[in-house]
């Protein structure tokens, strides 16, 4: 795995470029970027966008050790959250194999991350347009995975 700081810089550029048009056409701003570690001291890269008018926030985390991306939409004002993975499964999009970078075609991690970010923007601009604008919220059913 390449140096995490170098990877962070490359993914920052990808995230900025992928979300640039989205940001210009909305009230989202303040791309916040952080290089963090989780509870096991494994690195993760976090990107966050927020719409201060609606209180809608997007957060994307890339975990290099697991080659995994987590993206969620949060309604800060009402303390609600939508996992993008859960939404894709709920809508039947899991067949797109977009949840793990090792399933995305591409030459390297930044190229795969771009494919993922472009996919997210496309879903935000279409399926989740009213959620993005703060006009509606989707309450996701809980998948108890047989434990209820």
XYZ file of N, CA and C in Angstrom:
444
model
N 0.844 -1.179 0.000
C 0.000 0.000 0.000
C 0.890 1.244 0.000
N 0.515 2.228 -0.798
C 1.336 3.432 -0.856
C 1.188 4.249 0.417
N 2.079 5.186 0.604
C 2.065 6.064 1.764
C 0.682 6.690 1.922
N 0.119 6.634 3.130
C -1.243 7.100 3.377
C -1.392 8.601 3.117
N -0.370 9.389 3.416
C -0.455 10.835 3.178
C -0.512 11.147 1.683
N 0.272 10.430 0.900
C 0.249 10.615 -0.549
C -1.104 10.175 -1.117
N -1.603 9.055 -0.626
C -2.916 8.573 -1.063
C -3.997 9.579 -0.682
N -3.913 10.138 0.510
C -4.862 11.149 0.975
C -4.894 12.338 0.015
N -3.730 12.809 -0.386
C -3.678 13.945 -1.320
C -4.314 13.598 -2.665
N -4.014 12.410 -3.168
C -4.587 11.996 -4.453
C -6.106 11.877 -4.366
N -6.607 11.266 -3.289
C -8.048 11.097 -3.132
C -8.746 12.435 -2.874
N -8.054 13.362 -2.240
C -8.613 14.710 -2.044
C -8.887 15.388 -3.376
N -7.954 15.269 -4.286
C -8.119 15.849 -5.624
C -9.287 15.180 -6.348
N -9.358 13.864 -6.269
C -10.450 13.123 -6.913
C -11.792 13.560 -6.338
N -11.894 13.619 -5.013
C -13.148 14.004 -4.370
C -13.560 15.414 -4.787
N -12.618 16.329 -4.742
C -12.891 17.721 -5.130
C -13.383 17.793 -6.579
N -12.707 17.116 -7.476
C -13.092 17.152 -8.888
C -14.458 16.506 -9.126
N -14.714 15.390 -8.467
C -15.988 14.688 -8.661
C -17.167 15.489 -8.122
N -16.977 16.161 -6.994
C -18.080 16.891 -6.364
C -18.110 18.374 -6.731
N -17.165 18.828 -7.535
C -17.061 20.251 -7.862
C -18.341 20.796 -8.507
N -18.832 20.155 -9.552
C -20.044 20.630 -10.227
C -21.249 20.521 -9.291
N -21.296 19.457 -8.515
C -22.391 19.284 -7.556
C -22.414 20.450 -6.566
N -21.249 20.818 -6.068
C -21.149 21.917 -5.102
C -21.568 23.241 -5.750
N -21.125 23.476 -6.969
C -21.455 24.730 -7.658
C -22.951 24.867 -7.914
N -23.662 23.755 -8.072
C -25.090 23.785 -8.370
C -25.958 23.561 -7.134
N -25.392 23.726 -5.961
C -26.153 23.516 -4.731
C -25.621 24.455 -3.654
N -26.185 24.298 -2.479
C -25.746 25.111 -1.343
C -24.724 24.385 -0.477
N -24.151 23.314 -1.015
C -23.148 22.581 -0.246
C -21.801 23.275 -0.368
N -21.083 23.237 0.710
C -19.770 23.873 0.723
C -18.904 23.193 1.776
N -17.799 23.813 2.007
C -16.916 23.383 3.083
C -16.508 21.916 2.975
N -15.793 21.565 1.915
C -15.252 20.205 1.868
C -14.211 20.123 2.970
N -14.511 19.296 3.927
C -13.607 19.097 5.044
C -12.903 17.765 4.825
N -11.607 17.755 4.927
C -10.823 16.541 4.679
C -9.994 16.229 5.919
N -10.030 14.974 6.315
C -9.265 14.568 7.493
C -8.596 13.227 7.244
N -7.405 13.112 7.726
C -6.712 11.825 7.755
C -6.779 11.347 9.205
N -7.484 10.247 9.441
C -7.766 9.788 10.795
C -7.306 8.339 10.988
N -7.517 7.846 12.192
C -7.362 6.415 12.448
C -8.611 5.950 13.180
N -8.966 4.678 12.994
C -10.131 4.145 13.702
C -9.703 3.593 15.052
N -10.635 2.911 15.725
C -10.353 2.401 17.065
C -9.247 1.351 17.092
N -8.897 0.771 15.953
C -7.817 -0.211 15.875
C -6.515 0.408 15.352
N -6.492 1.726 15.315
C -5.348 2.491 14.841
C -5.077 2.279 13.343
N -6.098 1.852 12.605
C -5.977 1.695 11.156
C -6.334 3.033 10.492
N -5.622 3.407 9.441
C -5.886 4.711 8.817
C -7.225 4.731 8.085
N -7.834 5.910 8.076
C -8.995 6.142 7.243
C -8.956 7.587 6.777
N -9.548 7.814 5.627
C -9.566 9.135 5.025
C -11.017 9.584 4.972
N -11.288 10.743 5.525
C -12.650 11.226 5.684
C -12.847 12.525 4.895
N -13.960 12.572 4.132
C -14.348 13.779 3.396
C -15.763 14.136 3.810
N -16.022 15.410 4.015
C -17.331 15.829 4.486
C -17.777 17.089 3.738
N -19.046 17.110 3.336
C -19.692 18.277 2.732
C -20.915 18.613 3.565
N -21.223 19.892 3.714
C -22.405 20.259 4.487
C -23.167 21.387 3.809
N -24.482 21.314 3.921
C -25.368 22.387 3.475
C -25.875 23.053 4.752
N -25.374 24.245 5.043
C -25.719 24.914 6.291
C -27.187 25.351 6.327
N -27.804 25.560 5.176
C -29.214 25.963 5.136
C -30.144 24.829 5.550
N -29.887 23.644 5.032
C -30.790 22.506 5.285
C -30.304 21.602 6.412
N -29.031 21.664 6.744
C -28.476 20.770 7.752
C -28.161 19.386 7.222
N -28.159 19.240 5.896
C -27.814 17.959 5.293
C -26.301 17.886 5.127
N -25.739 16.766 5.525
C -24.293 16.565 5.475
C -24.004 15.247 4.763
N -22.953 15.239 3.955
C -22.459 14.014 3.332
C -21.097 13.727 3.922
N -20.866 12.477 4.207
C -19.550 12.086 4.689
C -19.132 10.817 3.979
N -17.909 10.816 3.504
C -17.348 9.650 2.840
C -16.050 9.284 3.531
N -15.905 8.014 3.849
C -14.672 7.524 4.448
C -14.118 6.412 3.588
N -12.837 6.472 3.371
C -12.144 5.386 2.683
C -11.213 4.731 3.690
N -11.316 3.419 3.797
C -10.482 2.643 4.713
C -9.527 1.791 3.886
N -8.284 2.242 3.738
C -7.330 1.542 2.869
C -7.053 0.100 3.281
N -7.031 -0.191 4.568
C -6.703 -1.537 5.024
C -7.734 -2.548 4.512
N -9.008 -2.147 4.501
C -10.068 -3.043 4.051
C -10.483 -2.759 2.613
N -9.912 -1.736 2.005
C -10.274 -1.342 0.649
C -11.780 -1.093 0.568
N -12.277 -0.341 1.538
C -13.707 -0.150 1.711
C -14.042 1.337 1.753
N -15.183 1.687 1.149
C -15.683 3.060 1.184
C -17.001 3.067 1.940
N -17.142 4.021 2.827
C -18.401 4.219 3.530
C -18.878 5.627 3.213
N -20.112 5.750 2.794
C -20.693 7.056 2.480
C -22.054 7.129 3.139
N -22.317 8.225 3.835
C -23.650 8.381 4.392
C -24.118 9.825 4.304
N -25.427 9.946 4.379
C -26.091 11.247 4.347
C -26.713 11.444 5.721
N -26.461 12.595 6.297
C -26.959 12.858 7.642
C -27.799 14.138 7.636
N -28.946 14.068 8.288
C -29.764 15.247 8.549
C -29.417 15.682 9.966
N -28.554 16.665 10.064
C -28.033 17.089 11.362
C -29.139 17.663 12.243
N -30.047 18.436 11.650
C -31.100 19.094 12.424
C -32.048 18.089 13.073
N -32.297 16.967 12.405
C -33.254 15.983 12.904
C -32.604 14.685 13.368
N -31.278 14.678 13.408
C -30.510 13.527 13.880
C -30.909 12.226 13.163
N -30.897 12.281 11.826
C -31.217 11.104 11.010
C -30.042 10.799 10.094
N -29.959 9.560 9.662
C -28.821 9.113 8.878
C -29.271 8.089 7.838
N -28.702 8.180 6.633
C -28.915 7.167 5.601
C -27.548 6.648 5.180
N -27.343 5.373 5.353
C -26.141 4.737 4.828
C -26.333 4.562 3.331
N -25.373 5.016 2.550
C -25.471 4.890 1.095
C -25.512 3.420 0.690
N -24.738 2.577 1.363
C -24.742 1.137 1.091
C -26.152 0.560 1.286
N -26.762 0.906 2.420
C -28.112 0.408 2.710
C -29.109 0.914 1.689
N -28.955 2.170 1.288
C -29.859 2.728 0.280
C -29.720 1.969 -1.044
N -28.488 1.711 -1.453
C -28.268 0.986 -2.709
C -28.883 -0.412 -2.653
N -28.725 -1.082 -1.531
C -29.317 -2.414 -1.373
C -30.839 -2.333 -1.378
N -31.392 -1.335 -0.677
C -32.836 -1.128 -0.608
C -33.432 -0.905 -1.999
N -32.722 -0.182 -2.849
C -33.199 0.123 -4.197
C -32.794 -0.933 -5.226
N -32.043 -1.949 -4.795
C -31.648 -3.015 -5.703
C -30.417 -2.702 -6.532
N -29.621 -1.728 -6.095
C -28.417 -1.343 -6.828
C -27.169 -2.096 -6.404
N -27.272 -2.999 -5.421
C -26.066 -3.684 -4.952
C -25.397 -4.489 -6.051
N -26.149 -4.808 -7.084
C -25.585 -5.550 -8.224
C -24.516 -4.731 -8.947
N -24.488 -3.417 -8.706
C -23.501 -2.557 -9.363
C -22.094 -2.754 -8.800
N -21.979 -3.530 -7.716
C -20.668 -3.830 -7.110
C -19.851 -2.578 -6.828
N -20.486 -1.574 -6.294
C -19.814 -0.300 -6.074
C -19.378 -0.128 -4.613
N -19.709 -1.091 -3.744
C -19.477 -0.908 -2.320
C -18.035 -1.149 -1.890
N -17.289 -1.881 -2.662
C -15.902 -2.167 -2.312
C -15.015 -1.834 -3.511
N -13.945 -1.132 -3.257
C -13.082 -0.710 -4.365
C -12.494 -1.887 -5.118
N -12.300 -3.016 -4.436
C -11.702 -4.149 -5.147
C -12.650 -4.741 -6.182
N -13.924 -4.328 -6.159
C -14.884 -4.783 -7.159
C -15.059 -3.778 -8.300
N -14.502 -2.610 -8.142
C -14.624 -1.566 -9.159
C -13.458 -1.691 -10.119
N -13.764 -1.622 -11.396
C -12.692 -1.682 -12.388
C -11.934 -0.360 -12.404
N -10.631 -0.453 -12.535
C -9.794 0.735 -12.583
C -8.350 0.345 -12.396
N -7.471 1.243 -12.764
C -6.053 0.900 -12.728
C -5.416 1.055 -11.349
N -5.945 1.977 -10.530
C -5.385 2.188 -9.196
C -6.480 2.717 -8.272
N -6.152 2.929 -7.009
C -7.142 3.361 -6.022
C -7.761 4.713 -6.380
N -6.993 5.748 -6.745
C -7.635 7.016 -7.122
C -8.592 6.868 -8.314
N -8.242 6.036 -9.287
C -9.116 5.809 -10.437
C -10.415 5.126 -9.997
N -10.311 4.150 -9.114
C -11.489 3.454 -8.590
C -12.325 4.397 -7.718
N -11.646 5.223 -6.920
C -12.335 6.182 -6.058
C -13.117 7.186 -6.903
N -12.567 7.579 -8.045
C -13.267 8.487 -8.957
C -14.542 7.833 -9.480
N -14.456 6.566 -9.860
C -15.639 5.838 -10.321
C -16.708 5.836 -9.233
N -16.288 5.583 -7.997
C -17.225 5.567 -6.875
C -17.847 6.951 -6.654
N -17.021 7.985 -6.590
C -17.528 9.341 -6.345
C -18.478 9.784 -7.453
N -18.142 9.500 -8.696
C -19.029 9.851 -9.817
C -20.365 9.125 -9.696
N -20.335 7.876 -9.250
C -21.555 7.101 -9.036
C -22.409 7.752 -7.941
N -21.771 8.123 -6.841
C -22.480 8.774 -5.732
C -23.138 10.064 -6.214
N -22.398 10.889 -6.924
C -22.946 12.161 -7.422
C -24.145 11.902 -8.332
N -24.053 10.895 -9.182
C -25.166 10.575 -10.085
C -26.421 10.189 -9.294
N -26.264 9.393 -8.239
C -27.407 9.000 -7.403
C -27.940 10.215 -6.628
N -27.054 11.062 -6.133
C -27.485 12.263 -5.418
C -28.259 13.210 -6.326
N -27.837 13.308 -7.580
C -28.495 14.198 -8.546
C -29.815 13.646 -9.072
N -30.073 12.363 -8.876
C -31.295 11.754 -9.417
C -32.164 11.216 -8.278
N -31.906 10.018 -7.850
C -32.727 9.337 -6.848
C -32.877 10.129 -5.541
N -31.810 10.744 -5.105
C -31.805 11.405 -3.790
C -31.879 12.934 -3.887
N -32.331 13.432 -5.008
C -32.360 14.887 -5.241
C -33.152 15.633 -4.152
N -34.330 15.133 -3.791
C -35.143 15.819 -2.777
C -34.564 15.687 -1.373
N -33.866 14.597 -1.107
C -33.172 14.448 0.172
C -32.035 15.463 0.237
N -31.293 15.578 -0.848
C -30.176 16.519 -0.931
C -30.652 17.956 -0.684
N -31.831 18.277 -1.216
C -32.380 19.631 -1.066
C -33.058 19.845 0.281
N -33.158 18.792 1.096
C -33.795 18.910 2.395
C -35.312 18.930 2.319
N -35.891 18.516 1.198
C -37.350 18.531 1.005
C -38.028 17.268 1.512
N -37.290 16.154 1.569
C -37.863 14.898 2.067
C -36.749 14.083 2.700
N -37.166 13.060 3.415
C -36.216 12.138 4.016
C -36.707 10.723 3.749
N -35.811 9.798 3.600
C -36.167 8.403 3.381
C -35.801 7.634 4.646
N -36.803 7.114 5.302
C -36.555 6.268 6.473
C -36.293 4.863 5.976
N -35.082 4.440 6.155
C -34.657 3.136 5.656
C -35.124 2.036 6.608
N -35.646 0.937 6.059
C -35.977 -0.201 6.922
C -34.687 -0.802 7.482
N -34.782 -1.315 8.679
C -33.609 -1.922 9.325
C -33.522 -3.385 8.904
N -32.342 -3.772 8.429
C -32.089 -5.175 8.096
C -31.540 -5.853 9.348
N -32.379 -6.580 10.040
C -31.994 -7.227 11.287
C -31.168 -8.481 11.049
N -31.041 -8.893 9.802
C -30.241 -10.060 9.426
C -30.590 -11.289 10.254
N -31.894 -11.475 10.503
C -32.360 -12.655 11.221
C -32.326 -12.559 12.726
N -31.929 -11.428 13.294
C -31.784 -11.322 14.742
C -32.995 -10.755 15.453
N -34.042 -10.366 14.734
C -35.211 -9.780 15.387
C -36.178 -10.844 15.782
